[in-house]
């Protein structure tokens, strides 16, 4: 692979319920982005079932991504996969697919950190240079900002992710899957704010007490619309407060929102207001790229490869607990 | 000083405010005004501002009584959401920590650890232990100047979170010296807290392992 020549990277995402394949070129063009999402028949996500879903959907997703991008498998120059953090069985399925493709095509393979990929795809598509990023999904809740050579976590949940808080609440009160959008829809009809536990600890957050109390209030007869409204207001105010603290601390002038919960209009509105008060620009990537996707893995793979990151086969073991601040990011060196 | 009244157990004097508290003539005060946030729903906004203002003032007083230096509180305005307090002359620990010699740093971190232990033993947690909230004065005292997220909570969990937060702050701001600084904090903490310190430290470690995308069935081992 030579510099100056356009390079095609195939990114494979498989950290949780989404199996995604994206094809991205080194000029930053997203040629295709295919996602297959596992929906559990009932209850929460079971890692083994999700991994089985990924294995079944790997081939169709790959074929579809190649077709959409109008390229052949042989045109691919580089394979990137989500090496972590995530659910072990899912990660291993994605890694196996990536290793097989890399060996078959005889092209380099790279492991990519899922959380950092979320930030990088937003920097690519939105043109954000150095944002404080609030990354909120069913599996993650982090405030990430670049500082002294690394992406550092300025705040995160101490227990459950905010998406999980909304989903479990929805399930417990009998709302259909997916819970988040249902809560948002009902919240629009809510008028009365019902006080709920608001937990910010330094820069970190906690949502388990909030979720339990909201469920309890519902069982005690609280109006569902008011409760959805109050749940969102409480959880999101805490998210925005922690993001605001990171903005104040780092004095950065950009705020970005990503992850599945970025679909929520109220959260967008609140963050936008906060950003405005700090005279910061506010970005949200297109929703397909806020959700887990293969393109973000592919793009981050290109960034890493261009800056000298190389993986041997033995480096491709998955890392379920791969911390955002453990990752070397040579493509932002000197910033 | 003018003697106002000679009592049975104590004498009462009348004196100028700044003369007593700031004999060097630096009678500066800090006004902490909790501002309204437009992104929050009004009820939640005023609830948070009010409760944090009142609670913070109480924590300042109780922490001081427990042997943790804090600014003196002169006025609490619950309607205007303001606290008027003493201005602490000194250096932010955030700015100096990396520049100290290893020995100085160890001493400072041990002192911080001891003060956290005093707070915990008195039933309080700070809720926002970062080096930007700590001021080192010329006499070598470390003032904790922000109790905005503190609470009265004697639980193991709250104490563990407190220590975990400090570690997180060290990791994000003082990443070059995180380990040695945190070790010294824990040494000071152990000495002051005495029996039960290990339990708190273990809980802090357990908290560190949580919330990290770890499936339930994998949380107990590893």
Coordinates of C-alpha atoms in Angstrom, one line a residue:
Chain A
X1 CA 0.0 0.0 0.0
X2 CA 1.5 3.3 -1.1
X3 CA 0.9 6.7 0.1
X4 CA -0.9 9.0 -2.3
X5 CA -2.8 6.1 -3.8
X6 CA -6.4 5.7 -2.8
X7 CA -6.7 2.8 -0.4
X8 CA -9.8 0.8 0.4
X9 CA -10.4 -0.4 3.9
X10 CA -13.1 -2.8 4.9
X11 CA -14.2 -2.2 8.5
X12 CA -16.0 -4.9 10.5
X13 CA -18.0 -3.8 13.6
X14 CA -19.2 -6.4 16.1
X15 CA -19.0 -5.3 19.7
X16 CA -22.6 -5.9 20.8
X17 CA -25.9 -6.2 18.9
X18 CA -24.8 -4.8 15.6
X19 CA -22.8 -6.6 12.9
X20 CA -21.6 -3.9 10.5
X21 CA -19.5 -3.9 7.4
X22 CA -18.4 -0.6 5.9
X23 CA -16.1 0.2 3.0
X24 CA -14.2 3.5 3.3
X25 CA -11.4 4.9 1.1
X26 CA -8.4 6.8 2.3
X27 CA -9.8 10.1 1.1
X28 CA -12.5 9.8 3.6
X29 CA -15.3 8.7 1.3
X30 CA -17.7 6.2 2.7
X31 CA -18.6 3.8 -0.2
X32 CA -20.9 1.6 1.8
X33 CA -22.2 1.0 5.3
X34 CA -24.3 -2.1 6.0
X35 CA -25.6 -3.0 9.5
X36 CA -27.4 -6.1 10.7
X37 CA -28.9 -5.6 14.1
X38 CA -29.7 -8.4 16.5
X39 CA -33.0 -7.9 18.3
X40 CA -33.4 -10.3 21.3
X41 CA -36.8 -12.1 21.2
X42 CA -37.4 -10.9 24.8
X43 CA -35.4 -9.3 27.6
X44 CA -31.8 -8.0 27.1
X45 CA -29.1 -9.0 24.8
X46 CA -27.5 -12.4 25.3
X47 CA -23.9 -12.3 24.2
X48 CA -23.9 -15.9 22.8
X49 CA -27.1 -15.4 20.8
X50 CA -25.9 -12.1 19.4
X51 CA -22.6 -13.8 18.4
X52 CA -24.6 -16.5 16.6
X53 CA -26.6 -13.8 14.8
X54 CA -23.3 -12.1 13.7
X55 CA -21.9 -15.4 12.4
X56 CA -25.1 -16.0 10.4
X57 CA -25.1 -12.4 9.0
X58 CA -21.5 -11.9 8.3
X59 CA -21.6 -13.2 4.7
X60 CA -24.8 -11.4 3.7
X61 CA -23.5 -8.1 5.2
X62 CA -20.2 -8.5 3.4
X63 CA -21.8 -9.2 0.1
X64 CA -24.2 -6.3 0.5
X65 CA -21.4 -3.9 1.4
X66 CA -19.4 -4.9 -1.6
X67 CA -22.4 -4.6 -3.9
X68 CA -23.3 -1.1 -2.5
X69 CA -19.7 0.1 -2.8
X70 CA -19.5 -1.4 -6.4
X71 CA -16.2 -3.0 -5.6
X72 CA -14.9 -6.5 -5.6
X73 CA -13.4 -8.3 -2.6
X74 CA -10.0 -8.3 -4.4
X75 CA -10.1 -4.4 -4.4
X76 CA -9.8 -4.3 -0.6
X77 CA -6.4 -3.2 0.6
X78 CA -6.9 -3.3 4.4
X79 CA -9.1 -5.0 6.9
X80 CA -10.0 -3.3 10.2
X81 CA -12.2 -4.8 13.0
X82 CA -13.6 -3.7 16.3
X83 CA -11.2 -5.3 18.8
X84 CA -13.0 -3.9 21.8
X85 CA -14.5 -2.9 24.2
X86 CA -17.5 -5.1 23.9
X87 CA -19.1 -8.5 24.5
X88 CA -16.6 -11.3 24.2
X89 CA -18.5 -13.7 21.9
X90 CA -19.5 -10.8 19.6
X91 CA -16.0 -9.5 19.4
X92 CA -14.5 -12.9 18.7
X93 CA -17.0 -13.5 15.8
X94 CA -16.1 -10.2 14.2
X95 CA -12.4 -10.8 14.7
X96 CA -12.6 -14.3 13.2
X97 CA -14.3 -12.8 10.1
X98 CA -11.6 -10.2 9.8
X99 CA -8.8 -12.7 10.2
X100 CA -10.2 -15.0 7.6
X101 CA -10.6 -12.1 5.1
X102 CA -7.1 -10.8 5.8
X103 CA -5.6 -14.2 5.3
X104 CA -7.6 -14.9 2.2
X105 CA -6.8 -11.6 0.5
X106 CA -3.3 -11.4 1.9
X107 CA -3.9 -7.8 3.1
X108 CA -2.9 -6.2 6.5
X109 CA -5.3 -6.5 9.4
X110 CA -5.8 -3.9 12.2
X111 CA -7.8 -3.9 15.5
X112 CA -9.7 -0.7 16.2
X113 CA -11.0 0.7 19.5
X114 CA -14.8 1.0 19.1
X115 CA -15.2 4.2 21.3
X116 CA -12.5 6.0 19.5
X117 CA -13.9 5.0 16.1
X118 CA -17.2 6.8 17.1
X119 CA -15.2 10.0 17.7
X120 CA -13.2 9.6 14.5
X121 CA -16.1 9.1 12.1
X122 CA -17.7 12.2 13.6
X123 CA -14.5 14.2 13.0
X124 CA -14.5 13.0 9.5
X125 CA -18.1 13.6 8.5
X126 CA -18.8 16.7 10.6
X127 CA -15.4 18.4 10.2
X128 CA -15.0 18.7 14.0
X129 CA -11.4 19.2 14.8
X130 CA -11.1 18.7 18.5
X131 CA -14.4 18.1 20.2
X132 CA -15.5 17.1 23.6
X133 CA -17.6 14.0 22.7
X134 CA -20.6 12.7 24.6
X135 CA -20.9 9.1 23.5
X136 CA -24.1 7.5 24.7
X137 CA -25.6 4.1 23.7
X138 CA -27.0 1.0 25.2
X139 CA -23.5 -0.2 26.1
X140 CA -21.5 2.9 26.7
X141 CA -21.7 6.3 28.4
X142 CA -18.5 8.3 28.1
X143 CA -17.4 11.9 27.8
X144 CA -14.2 11.7 25.7
X145 CA -11.7 14.4 24.8
X146 CA -8.3 14.5 23.4
X147 CA -5.6 15.6 25.8
X148 CA -1.8 15.1 25.9
X149 CA -1.6 12.6 23.2
X150 CA -4.5 10.4 24.1
X151 CA -8.3 10.2 24.0
X152 CA -9.1 10.5 27.7
X153 CA -12.3 9.7 29.4
X154 CA -13.5 12.8 31.3
X155 CA -16.6 11.2 32.6
X156 CA -18.4 7.9 32.4
X157 CA -21.1 5.8 34.1
X158 CA -20.3 4.1 37.3
X159 CA -22.9 1.5 36.7
X160 CA -25.3 1.1 33.7
X161 CA -25.1 3.0 30.4
X162 CA -27.9 5.6 29.9
X163 CA -29.3 3.7 26.9
X164 CA -29.6 0.7 29.1
X165 CA -31.4 2.8 31.7
X166 CA -34.0 3.9 29.2
X167 CA -34.4 0.4 27.6
X168 CA -34.8 -1.4 30.9
X169 CA -37.2 1.2 32.2
X170 CA -39.3 0.8 29.0
X171 CA -39.3 -3.0 29.3
X172 CA -40.2 -2.9 33.0
X173 CA -43.2 -0.7 32.4
X174 CA -44.4 -2.7 29.4
X175 CA -43.3 -0.6 26.4
X176 CA -42.3 -2.4 23.2
X177 CA -38.8 -2.7 21.9
X178 CA -36.8 -0.5 21.2
X179 CA -37.4 1.3 24.5
X180 CA -35.6 4.6 23.9
X181 CA -37.7 6.0 21.1
X182 CA -40.9 4.9 23.0
X183 CA -39.8 6.8 26.1
X184 CA -39.0 9.9 23.9
X185 CA -42.4 9.8 22.2
X186 CA -44.3 9.5 25.5
X187 CA -42.1 12.2 27.2
X188 CA -43.4 14.7 24.7
X189 CA -46.8 14.4 26.3
X190 CA -45.4 14.8 29.8
X191 CA -46.1 18.0 31.7
X192 CA -45.3 17.5 35.3
X193 CA -41.7 17.0 36.5
X194 CA -41.6 14.2 39.1
X195 CA -38.4 14.4 41.2
X196 CA -36.1 11.4 40.5
X197 CA -32.6 10.6 41.8
X198 CA -30.1 12.8 40.0
X199 CA -26.6 11.4 40.5
X200 CA -23.4 13.1 39.4
X201 CA -20.2 12.1 41.2
X202 CA -17.5 14.4 40.1
X203 CA -17.4 13.9 36.4
X204 CA -19.0 10.5 36.6
X205 CA -22.6 9.4 36.4
X206 CA -24.9 6.7 37.8
X207 CA -28.2 5.7 36.3
X208 CA -29.1 2.5 38.2
X209 CA -30.8 4.2 41.1
X210 CA -32.7 6.5 38.7
X211 CA -34.0 3.5 36.7
X212 CA -35.1 1.6 39.7
X213 CA -36.9 4.6 41.2
X214 CA -38.6 5.4 37.9
X215 CA -39.9 1.9 37.7
X216 CA -41.1 2.0 41.3
X217 CA -42.9 5.3 40.7
X218 CA -44.7 3.8 37.8
X219 CA -45.8 0.8 39.9
X220 CA -47.0 3.3 42.5
X221 CA -49.3 4.8 39.9
X222 CA -47.4 7.8 38.4
X223 CA -48.6 9.0 35.0
X224 CA -46.4 7.2 32.3
X225 CA -46.0 10.3 30.2
X226 CA -44.9 12.5 33.1
X227 CA -42.6 9.7 34.2
X228 CA -40.9 9.3 30.8
X229 CA -40.6 13.1 30.7
X230 CA -39.0 13.2 34.1
X231 CA -36.7 10.3 33.4
X232 CA -35.3 11.9 30.3
X233 CA -35.0 15.3 31.9
X234 CA -33.1 13.9 34.9
X235 CA -30.8 11.5 33.0
X236 CA -30.0 14.0 30.2
X237 CA -29.4 16.9 32.6
X238 CA -26.8 14.8 34.3
X239 CA -25.2 13.9 31.0
X240 CA -25.1 17.5 29.9
X241 CA -23.7 18.7 33.2
X242 CA -20.8 16.2 33.0
X243 CA -20.1 17.1 29.4
X244 CA -20.3 20.8 30.4
X245 CA -17.7 20.2 33.2
X246 CA -15.4 18.6 30.6
X247 CA -15.9 21.6 28.3
X248 CA -15.1 24.0 31.1
X249 CA -12.1 21.9 32.2
X250 CA -10.5 21.5 28.7
X251 CA -11.7 24.8 27.3
X252 CA -12.4 23.2 24.0
X253 CA -14.7 24.9 21.6
X254 CA -16.5 22.0 20.0
X255 CA -19.1 19.6 21.4
X256 CA -20.1 16.4 19.6
X257 CA -22.9 13.9 20.4
X258 CA -22.8 10.3 19.2
X259 CA -24.0 6.8 19.9
X260 CA -27.5 5.4 19.6
X261 CA -29.0 7.7 22.2
X262 CA -27.9 10.6 19.9
X263 CA -31.2 10.0 18.1
X264 CA -33.1 11.6 21.0
X265 CA -34.1 15.1 20.0
X266 CA -34.4 16.4 23.6
X267 CA -30.8 15.4 24.4
X268 CA -29.6 17.1 21.2
X269 CA -31.5 20.3 22.2
X270 CA -30.1 20.3 25.7
X271 CA -26.5 19.8 24.5
X272 CA -26.9 22.4 21.9
X273 CA -28.0 24.9 24.5
X274 CA -25.1 24.1 26.7
X275 CA -22.7 24.4 23.8
X276 CA -24.1 27.7 22.9
X277 CA -23.6 29.0 26.4
X278 CA -19.9 28.1 26.1
X279 CA -19.7 29.5 22.6
X280 CA -18.8 26.1 21.3
X281 CA -19.9 24.5 18.0
X282 CA -22.2 21.5 18.2
X283 CA -22.1 18.5 16.0
X284 CA -24.1 15.3 15.6
X285 CA -23.0 12.9 12.8
X286 CA -25.7 11.3 10.6
X287 CA -27.7 8.8 12.6
X288 CA -26.5 5.8 10.7
X289 CA -23.0 6.7 11.8
X290 CA -23.9 7.5 15.4
X291 CA -25.1 3.9 15.8
X292 CA -22.5 1.1 15.8
X293 CA -21.3 0.7 12.2
X294 CA -18.5 -0.7 10.1
X295 CA -17.5 2.5 8.4
X296 CA -16.2 4.1 11.6
X297 CA -14.0 1.0 12.1
X298 CA -12.8 1.2 8.5
X299 CA -12.0 4.9 8.7
X300 CA -10.2 4.6 12.0
X301 CA -8.3 1.6 10.5
X302 CA -7.1 3.9 7.6
X303 CA -6.0 6.6 10.0
X304 CA -4.0 4.1 12.1
X305 CA -2.5 2.3 9.1
X306 CA -1.4 5.6 7.5
X307 CA 0.4 6.5 10.7
X308 CA 2.3 3.3 11.0
X309 CA 0.2 1.1 13.3
X310 CA 0.7 -2.5 12.3
X311 CA -0.8 -5.7 13.7
X312 CA 0.6 -9.2 13.6
X313 CA -1.9 -12.0 13.7
X314 CA -1.1 -12.6 17.4
X315 CA -2.1 -8.9 18.1
X316 CA -5.6 -9.5 16.9
X317 CA -6.9 -11.0 20.1
X318 CA -10.0 -9.1 21.3
X319 CA -10.0 -6.9 24.3
X320 CA -13.3 -6.8 26.1
X321 CA -12.3 -4.1 28.4
X322 CA -10.1 -2.0 26.1
X323 CA -10.0 1.4 27.7
X324 CA -10.3 4.5 25.5
X325 CA -7.2 6.1 27.2
X326 CA -5.1 3.0 26.6
X327 CA -5.1 3.5 22.8
X328 CA -2.1 5.1 21.0
X329 CA -3.4 7.6 18.5
X330 CA -0.4 8.6 16.3
X331 CA -2.6 10.3 13.7
X332 CA -3.2 13.1 16.2
X333 CA 0.4 13.3 17.4
X334 CA 1.5 16.8 17.8
X335 CA -1.9 18.2 18.6
Chain B
X1 CA -9.8 44.9 70.4
X2 CA -12.4 46.3 72.8
X3 CA -13.6 44.2 75.7
X4 CA -17.4 44.1 75.6
X5 CA -18.2 41.8 78.4
X6 CA -16.4 39.7 80.9
X7 CA -18.4 36.6 81.3
X8 CA -18.0 33.7 83.7
X9 CA -16.4 31.4 81.2
X10 CA -15.4 33.6 78.4
X11 CA -14.6 37.2 77.4
X12 CA -16.3 38.9 74.5
X13 CA -14.4 41.4 72.3
X14 CA -15.5 43.7 69.6
X15 CA -13.2 44.1 66.7
X16 CA -13.0 44.9 63.0
X17 CA -13.9 41.9 60.8
X18 CA -10.9 42.1 58.5
X19 CA -8.5 42.9 61.3
X20 CA -9.2 39.5 63.0
X21 CA -9.6 37.3 59.9
X22 CA -7.1 39.0 57.6
X23 CA -4.5 40.8 59.6
X24 CA -2.4 41.1 56.5
X25 CA -5.1 43.2 54.9
X26 CA -6.2 40.8 52.3
X27 CA -9.8 40.6 53.2
X28 CA -11.0 39.2 49.9
X29 CA -14.1 37.1 49.7
X30 CA -15.3 34.6 47.1
X31 CA -19.0 34.8 46.0
X32 CA -20.1 31.5 44.6
X33 CA -23.2 32.0 42.6
X34 CA -24.9 29.0 41.2
X35 CA -26.3 30.0 37.8
X36 CA -29.4 28.8 36.2
X37 CA -29.0 26.4 33.3
X38 CA -31.3 26.8 30.4
X39 CA -30.9 23.2 29.3
X40 CA -32.5 21.9 32.5
X41 CA -36.3 21.9 33.2
X42 CA -36.9 24.8 35.7
X43 CA -38.0 22.6 38.6
X44 CA -34.9 20.4 38.4
X45 CA -32.7 23.5 37.9
X46 CA -33.9 25.3 41.0
X47 CA -34.0 22.1 43.0
X48 CA -30.4 21.3 42.2
X49 CA -29.1 24.9 42.8
X50 CA -30.9 25.3 46.1
X51 CA -30.0 22.0 47.6
X52 CA -26.4 22.2 46.5
X53 CA -26.0 25.7 47.9
X54 CA -27.5 24.8 51.3
X55 CA -25.7 21.4 51.5
X56 CA -22.3 22.9 50.5
X57 CA -22.4 25.5 53.3
X58 CA -23.1 22.8 55.9
X59 CA -20.4 20.5 54.5
X60 CA -17.8 23.4 54.6
X61 CA -18.6 23.8 58.3
X62 CA -18.6 20.2 59.3
X63 CA -15.5 19.4 57.3
X64 CA -13.6 22.1 59.1
X65 CA -14.8 20.7 62.4
X66 CA -13.5 17.3 61.3
X67 CA -10.0 18.8 60.8
X68 CA -10.2 19.4 57.0
X69 CA -9.3 23.0 56.1
X70 CA -12.1 24.7 54.2
X71 CA -13.0 28.4 53.6
X72 CA -15.0 30.1 56.3
X73 CA -18.6 30.7 55.1
X74 CA -19.9 34.3 55.8
X75 CA -23.3 34.2 54.2
X76 CA -25.7 31.7 52.6
X77 CA -28.3 33.2 50.3
X78 CA -30.7 30.5 49.4
X79 CA -32.9 32.7 47.3
X80 CA -30.1 34.2 45.3
X81 CA -28.3 30.8 45.3
X82 CA -25.1 32.4 46.6
X83 CA -22.5 31.5 49.2
X84 CA -20.1 34.2 50.4
X85 CA -16.9 32.7 51.7
X86 CA -13.3 33.3 52.5
X87 CA -10.8 33.6 49.7
X88 CA -8.0 31.1 50.2
X89 CA -4.6 32.5 49.2
X90 CA -2.4 29.7 47.8
X91 CA -1.7 27.5 44.8
X92 CA -4.0 25.1 43.1
X93 CA -2.7 21.6 43.6
X94 CA -3.6 20.9 40.0
X95 CA -0.9 23.3 38.8
X96 CA 1.9 22.4 41.2
X97 CA 1.5 18.6 41.6
X98 CA 3.6 17.6 38.6
X99 CA 6.3 20.1 39.3
X100 CA 7.1 19.0 42.9
X101 CA 10.0 16.7 43.8
X102 CA 8.9 13.1 44.3
X103 CA 9.4 13.6 48.0
X104 CA 7.3 16.8 48.3
X105 CA 4.7 15.2 46.1
X106 CA 4.5 12.1 48.4
X107 CA 4.1 14.4 51.4
X108 CA 1.3 16.4 49.8
X109 CA -0.5 13.4 48.5
X110 CA -0.3 11.7 51.9
X111 CA -1.8 14.8 53.5
X112 CA -4.6 14.8 51.0
X113 CA -5.2 11.1 51.8
X114 CA -5.4 11.9 55.5
X115 CA -7.9 14.7 54.9
X116 CA -10.1 12.5 52.8
X117 CA -10.0 9.9 55.6
X118 CA -11.0 12.6 58.1
X119 CA -14.0 13.5 56.0
X120 CA -15.0 9.9 55.6
X121 CA -14.7 9.2 59.3
X122 CA -17.0 12.2 60.0
X123 CA -19.7 10.7 57.7
X124 CA -19.1 12.9 54.7
X125 CA -17.9 12.3 51.1
X126 CA -16.6 15.1 48.9
X127 CA -18.1 13.9 45.6
X128 CA -15.7 15.8 43.4
X129 CA -12.2 15.1 44.5
X130 CA -9.9 16.6 41.9
X131 CA -6.7 18.6 42.3
X132 CA -8.4 21.7 40.9
X133 CA -10.5 21.8 44.1
X134 CA -7.5 21.8 46.4
X135 CA -5.5 24.8 47.4
X136 CA -2.1 24.5 49.0
X137 CA -1.3 27.5 51.3
X138 CA 2.0 28.9 52.2
X139 CA 1.7 27.3 55.7
X140 CA 1.4 23.9 54.0
X141 CA -2.3 23.4 54.6
X142 CA -4.4 21.9 51.9
X143 CA -7.9 23.6 51.6
X144 CA -10.8 21.7 50.0
X145 CA -12.6 24.6 48.4
X146 CA -15.5 23.0 46.6
X147 CA -18.1 20.8 48.2
X148 CA -20.8 21.3 45.6
X149 CA -21.2 17.6 45.0
X150 CA -20.6 16.5 48.5
X151 CA -23.0 14.6 50.8
X152 CA -23.5 13.1 54.2
X153 CA -23.0 9.4 53.3
X154 CA -21.2 7.0 55.5
X155 CA -21.6 4.0 53.2
X156 CA -18.7 2.0 51.9
X157 CA -19.9 2.6 48.3
X158 CA -19.9 6.4 48.6
X159 CA -16.4 6.3 50.2
X160 CA -15.2 4.0 47.5
X161 CA -16.5 6.3 44.8
X162 CA -14.8 9.2 46.4
X163 CA -11.4 7.5 46.2
X164 CA -12.1 6.2 42.7
X165 CA -12.9 9.8 41.6
X166 CA -9.6 11.1 42.8
X167 CA -7.8 8.3 41.0
X168 CA -9.7 9.2 37.8
X169 CA -8.8 12.9 38.2
X170 CA -5.2 11.9 38.7
X171 CA -5.4 9.7 35.6
X172 CA -6.9 12.4 33.4
X173 CA -4.9 15.4 34.6
X174 CA -1.7 14.0 36.2
X175 CA -1.2 11.0 34.0
X176 CA 2.6 11.0 34.3
X177 CA 2.6 10.6 38.0
X178 CA -0.8 8.9 38.6
X179 CA 0.5 5.7 40.3
X180 CA 2.9 7.2 42.7
X181 CA 0.5 10.0 43.7
X182 CA -2.4 7.7 44.2
X183 CA -0.2 5.3 46.2
X184 CA 0.7 8.1 48.5
X185 CA -2.9 9.2 48.9
X186 CA -3.8 5.7 49.9
X187 CA -1.0 5.5 52.4
X188 CA -2.2 8.7 54.1
X189 CA -5.7 7.5 53.9
X190 CA -4.9 4.1 55.6
X191 CA -2.9 5.8 58.4
X192 CA -5.7 8.3 59.2
X193 CA -8.7 6.0 58.7
X194 CA -7.2 3.0 60.5
X195 CA -9.3 -0.1 60.7
X196 CA -11.6 -0.5 57.7
X197 CA -9.4 1.5 55.2
X198 CA -8.6 -1.6 53.2
X199 CA -12.3 -2.3 52.7
X200 CA -12.8 1.2 51.2
X201 CA -9.8 0.8 49.0
X202 CA -11.0 -2.6 47.8
X203 CA -14.4 -1.1 47.0
X204 CA -12.8 1.7 45.0
X205 CA -11.0 -1.0 42.9
X206 CA -14.2 -2.9 42.4
X207 CA -15.9 0.3 41.2
X208 CA -13.2 0.8 38.7
X209 CA -14.0 -2.5 37.2
X210 CA -17.7 -1.8 36.9
X211 CA -19.6 0.0 34.2
X212 CA -17.1 -1.0 31.5
X213 CA -19.3 -3.0 29.2
X214 CA -18.7 -6.1 31.2
X215 CA -21.4 -8.7 30.9
X216 CA -22.8 -9.7 34.3
X217 CA -21.7 -13.3 34.1
X218 CA -18.1 -12.1 33.6
X219 CA -18.1 -9.5 36.4
X220 CA -17.2 -11.8 39.3
X221 CA -14.0 -13.4 38.0
X222 CA -11.3 -11.3 36.5

